[in-house]
Coordinates of C-alpha atoms and ligand atoms in Angstrom, one line a residue:
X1 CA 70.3 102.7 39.4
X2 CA 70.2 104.7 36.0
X3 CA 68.9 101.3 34.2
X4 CA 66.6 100.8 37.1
X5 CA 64.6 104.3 37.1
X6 CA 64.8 104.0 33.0
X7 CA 62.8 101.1 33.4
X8 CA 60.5 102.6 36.3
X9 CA 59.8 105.9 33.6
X10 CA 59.2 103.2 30.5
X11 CA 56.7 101.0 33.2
X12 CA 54.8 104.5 33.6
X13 CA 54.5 105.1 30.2
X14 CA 53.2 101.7 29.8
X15 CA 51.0 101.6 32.4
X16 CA 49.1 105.3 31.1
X17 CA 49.0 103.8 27.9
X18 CA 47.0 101.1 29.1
X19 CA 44.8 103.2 31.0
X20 CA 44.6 105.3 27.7
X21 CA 43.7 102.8 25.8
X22 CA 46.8 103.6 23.5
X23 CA 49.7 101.8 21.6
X24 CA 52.8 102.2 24.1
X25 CA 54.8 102.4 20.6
X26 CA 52.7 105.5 19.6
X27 CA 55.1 107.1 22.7
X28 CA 58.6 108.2 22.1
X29 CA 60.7 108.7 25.5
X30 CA 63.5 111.6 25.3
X31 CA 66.0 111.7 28.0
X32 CA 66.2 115.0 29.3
X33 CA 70.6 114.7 29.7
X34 CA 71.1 118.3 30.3
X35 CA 73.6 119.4 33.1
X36 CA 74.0 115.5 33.5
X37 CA 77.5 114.1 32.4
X38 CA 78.3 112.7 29.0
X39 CA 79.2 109.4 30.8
X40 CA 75.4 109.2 31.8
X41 CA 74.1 109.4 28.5
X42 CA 76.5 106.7 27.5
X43 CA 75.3 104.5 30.3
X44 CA 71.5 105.1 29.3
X45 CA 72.5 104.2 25.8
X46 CA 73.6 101.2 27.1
X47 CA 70.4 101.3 28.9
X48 CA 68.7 100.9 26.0
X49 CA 67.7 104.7 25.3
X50 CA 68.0 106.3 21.8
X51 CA 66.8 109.8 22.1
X52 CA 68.5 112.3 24.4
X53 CA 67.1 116.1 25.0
X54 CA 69.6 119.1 25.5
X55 CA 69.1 123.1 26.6
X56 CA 72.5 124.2 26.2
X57 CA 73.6 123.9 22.7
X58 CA 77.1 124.6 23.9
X59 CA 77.0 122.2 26.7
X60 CA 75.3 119.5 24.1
X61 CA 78.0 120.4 21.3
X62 CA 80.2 119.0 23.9
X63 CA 78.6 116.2 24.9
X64 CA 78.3 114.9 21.3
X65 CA 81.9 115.5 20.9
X66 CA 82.5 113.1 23.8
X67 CA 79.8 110.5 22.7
X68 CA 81.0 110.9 18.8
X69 CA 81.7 107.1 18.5
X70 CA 77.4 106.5 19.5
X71 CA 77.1 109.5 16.7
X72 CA 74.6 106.4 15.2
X73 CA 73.1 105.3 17.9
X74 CA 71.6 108.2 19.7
X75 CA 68.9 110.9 18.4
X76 CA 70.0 114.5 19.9
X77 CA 67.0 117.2 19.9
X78 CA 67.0 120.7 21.7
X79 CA 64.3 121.7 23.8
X80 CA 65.6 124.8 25.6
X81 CA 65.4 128.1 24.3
X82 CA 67.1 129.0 20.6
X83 CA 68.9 132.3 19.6
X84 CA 69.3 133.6 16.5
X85 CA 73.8 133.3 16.5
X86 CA 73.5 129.8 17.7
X87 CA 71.3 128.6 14.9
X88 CA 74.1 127.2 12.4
X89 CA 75.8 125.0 15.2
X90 CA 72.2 123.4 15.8
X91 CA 71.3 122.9 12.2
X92 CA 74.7 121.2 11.9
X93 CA 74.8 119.1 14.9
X94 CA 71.2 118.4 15.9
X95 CA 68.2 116.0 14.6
X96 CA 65.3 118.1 16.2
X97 CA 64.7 121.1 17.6
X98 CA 61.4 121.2 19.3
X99 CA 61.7 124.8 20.9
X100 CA 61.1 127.0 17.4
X101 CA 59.2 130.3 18.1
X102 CA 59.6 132.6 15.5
X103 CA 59.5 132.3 11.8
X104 CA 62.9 133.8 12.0
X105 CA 64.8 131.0 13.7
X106 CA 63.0 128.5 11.6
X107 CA 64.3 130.2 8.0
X108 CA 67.7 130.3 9.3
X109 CA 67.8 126.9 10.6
X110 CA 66.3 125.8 6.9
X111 CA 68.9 127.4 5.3
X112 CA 71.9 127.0 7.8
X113 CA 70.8 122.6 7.4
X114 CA 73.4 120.9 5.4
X115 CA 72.6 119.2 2.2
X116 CA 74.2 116.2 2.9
X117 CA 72.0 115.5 6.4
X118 CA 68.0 114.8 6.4
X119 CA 66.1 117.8 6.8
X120 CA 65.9 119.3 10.5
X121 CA 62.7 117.7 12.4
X122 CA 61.2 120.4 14.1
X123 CA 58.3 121.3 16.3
X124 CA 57.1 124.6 17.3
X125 CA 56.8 125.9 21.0
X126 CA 53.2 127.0 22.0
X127 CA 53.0 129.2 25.1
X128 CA 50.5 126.7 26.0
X129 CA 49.5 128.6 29.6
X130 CA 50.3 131.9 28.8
X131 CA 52.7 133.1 31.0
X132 CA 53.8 136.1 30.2
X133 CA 57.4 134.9 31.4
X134 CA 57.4 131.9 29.5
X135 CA 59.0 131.5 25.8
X136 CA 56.9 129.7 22.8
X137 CA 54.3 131.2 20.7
X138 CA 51.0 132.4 21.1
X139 CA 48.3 129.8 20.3
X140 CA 46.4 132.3 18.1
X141 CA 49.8 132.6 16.3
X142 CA 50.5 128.9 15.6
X143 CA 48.3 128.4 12.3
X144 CA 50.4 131.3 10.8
X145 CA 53.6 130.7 11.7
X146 CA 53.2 126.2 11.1
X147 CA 51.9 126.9 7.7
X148 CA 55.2 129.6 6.7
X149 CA 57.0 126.8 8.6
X150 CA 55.8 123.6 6.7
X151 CA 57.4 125.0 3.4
X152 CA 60.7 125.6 4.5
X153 CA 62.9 122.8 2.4
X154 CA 65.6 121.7 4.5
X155 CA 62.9 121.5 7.7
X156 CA 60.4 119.2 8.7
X157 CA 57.4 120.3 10.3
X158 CA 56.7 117.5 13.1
X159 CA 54.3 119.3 15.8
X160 CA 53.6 121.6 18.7
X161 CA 56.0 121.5 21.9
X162 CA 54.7 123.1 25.2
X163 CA 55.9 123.1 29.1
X164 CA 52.7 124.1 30.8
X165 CA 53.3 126.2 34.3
X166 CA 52.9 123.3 37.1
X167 CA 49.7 122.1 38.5
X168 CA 48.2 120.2 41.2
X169 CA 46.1 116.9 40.4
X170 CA 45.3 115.0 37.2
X171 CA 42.9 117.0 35.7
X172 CA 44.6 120.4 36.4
X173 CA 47.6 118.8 34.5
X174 CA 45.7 117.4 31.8
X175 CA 43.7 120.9 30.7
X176 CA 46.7 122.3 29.0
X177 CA 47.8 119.2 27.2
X178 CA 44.4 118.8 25.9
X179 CA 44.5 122.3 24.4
X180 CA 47.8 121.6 22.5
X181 CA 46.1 118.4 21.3
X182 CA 43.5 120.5 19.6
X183 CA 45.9 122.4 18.6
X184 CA 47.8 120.1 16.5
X185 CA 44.2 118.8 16.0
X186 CA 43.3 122.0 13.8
X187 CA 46.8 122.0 12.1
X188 CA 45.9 119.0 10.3
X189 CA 42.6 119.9 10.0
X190 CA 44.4 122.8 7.5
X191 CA 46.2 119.8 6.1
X192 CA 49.3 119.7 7.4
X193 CA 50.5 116.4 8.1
X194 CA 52.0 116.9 11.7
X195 CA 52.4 114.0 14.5
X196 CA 54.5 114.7 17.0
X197 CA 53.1 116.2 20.3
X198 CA 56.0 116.8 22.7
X199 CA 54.2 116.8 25.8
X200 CA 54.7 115.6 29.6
X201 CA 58.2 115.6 31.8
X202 CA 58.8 113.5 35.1
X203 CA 56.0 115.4 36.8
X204 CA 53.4 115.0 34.3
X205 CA 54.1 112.3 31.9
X206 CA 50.6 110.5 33.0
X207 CA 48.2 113.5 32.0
X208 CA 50.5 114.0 28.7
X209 CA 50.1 110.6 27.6
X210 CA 46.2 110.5 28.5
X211 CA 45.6 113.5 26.2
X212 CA 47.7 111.9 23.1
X213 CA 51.3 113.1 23.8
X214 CA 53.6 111.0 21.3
X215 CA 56.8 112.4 23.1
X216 CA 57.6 112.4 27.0
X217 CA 60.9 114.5 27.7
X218 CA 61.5 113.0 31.1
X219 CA 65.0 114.0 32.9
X220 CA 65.0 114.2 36.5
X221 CA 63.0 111.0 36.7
X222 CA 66.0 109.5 34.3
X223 CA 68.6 110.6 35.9
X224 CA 68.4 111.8 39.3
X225 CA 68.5 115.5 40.8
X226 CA 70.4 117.9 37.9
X227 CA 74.0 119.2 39.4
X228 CA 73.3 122.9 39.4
X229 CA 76.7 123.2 37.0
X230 CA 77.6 121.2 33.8
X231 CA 80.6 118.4 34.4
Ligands
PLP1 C1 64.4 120.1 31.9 C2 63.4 119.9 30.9 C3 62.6 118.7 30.9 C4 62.7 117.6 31.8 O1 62.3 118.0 33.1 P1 62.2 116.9 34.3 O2 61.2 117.5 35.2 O3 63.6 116.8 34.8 O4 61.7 115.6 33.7 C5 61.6 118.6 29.8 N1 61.4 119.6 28.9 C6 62.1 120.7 29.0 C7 61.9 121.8 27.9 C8 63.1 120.9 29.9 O5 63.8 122.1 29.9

């Protein structure tokens, strides 16, 4: 079941790397766990599956307190939104945040990271569609903010995160993917030295990985419908 449909999500990867001409390593897979049970991370870590994606930093806390004896063997990043009293649990807990939008969050998580842990991967969130509704930065601000970003000391830069608003049809899907790409493109045109684009979800993982996504956070594909509360 779980093994099965981990297997079916790696085979897609694998199969739009080759129509992408692209290395399949060159493609990290993050398993979207939230609202799913602890129990079902431990399974896909049996699976095979290193990298798990939370929303809920309470909810994740949680989780990694049940799953403390895999504290080795798994990678935990947030992707859902970040406030400002929940930063120091996150800089403690977490190896990547990819949903940084404000210079703000990004200081306090530099100085909240504790010396004795590698500094914080991070990417920042680029309101790639520009929904008004939709968190992440404008792309107009992202130059600004990635260069403040890149000298923080207990943070590493990695890249640009972005959940674009759904689309019909391959090419529809692929537009905003391809402008996070050049995106990231001009950020190491200004010499940073980012290469993480966290790109494409169970939906969409196909036009993510055509236009050069090097993560796929993929949940519902993982692991089935979400329970609408958290076990
Ligand atoms: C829930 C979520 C995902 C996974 O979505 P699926 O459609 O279940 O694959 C990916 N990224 C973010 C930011 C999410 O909140």
């Amino acid at each position: 079941m779980l093994e099965e449909r981990l297997a079916s999500v790696r085979h897609r990867i694998h199969q739009a790397c080759q129509a992408a001409g692209r290395d399949p390593a060159h493609v990290n897979l993050l398993a979207v766990s939230k609202l799913q049970p602890a129990q079902a991370v431990r399974q896909a870590q049996e699976a095979g599956q290193q990298a798990f994606g939370e929303n809920y930093v309470q909810e994740a806390l949680d989780k990694m307190a049940a799953l403390a004896d895999l504290r080795g063997a798994t990678e935990w990043h947030l992707i859902g939104p970040l406030q400002s009293n929940k930063t120091r649990a996150v800089a403690e807990a977490f190896d990547w945040v990819h949903s940084v939008d404000r210079l703000k969050i990004a200081q306090r998580l530099s100085d909240q990271r504790p010396a004795q842990l590698p500094p914080l991967n991070v990417c920042l969130q680029v309101n790639i569609s520009g929904e008004a509704s939709k968190s992440g930065l404008p792309p107009e601000e992202v130059a600004q903010v990635a260069t403040a970003v890149a000298v923080l000391p207990r943070l590493r830069l990695r890249g640009l995160m972005s959940i674009p608003e759904p689309a019909q049809g391959l090419h529809a899907l692929q537009a905003p993917h391809r402008a996070l790409r050049l995106l990231l493109q001009d950020l190491n045109q200004r010499g940073l030295a980012l290469d993480t684009l966290s790109m494409g979800m169970s939906d969409d993982l196909e036009a993510a990985v055509a236009e050069g996504s090097t993560m796929v956070r993929v949940g519902t594909a993982i692991f089935g419908a979400r329970p609408t509360h958290a076990a």
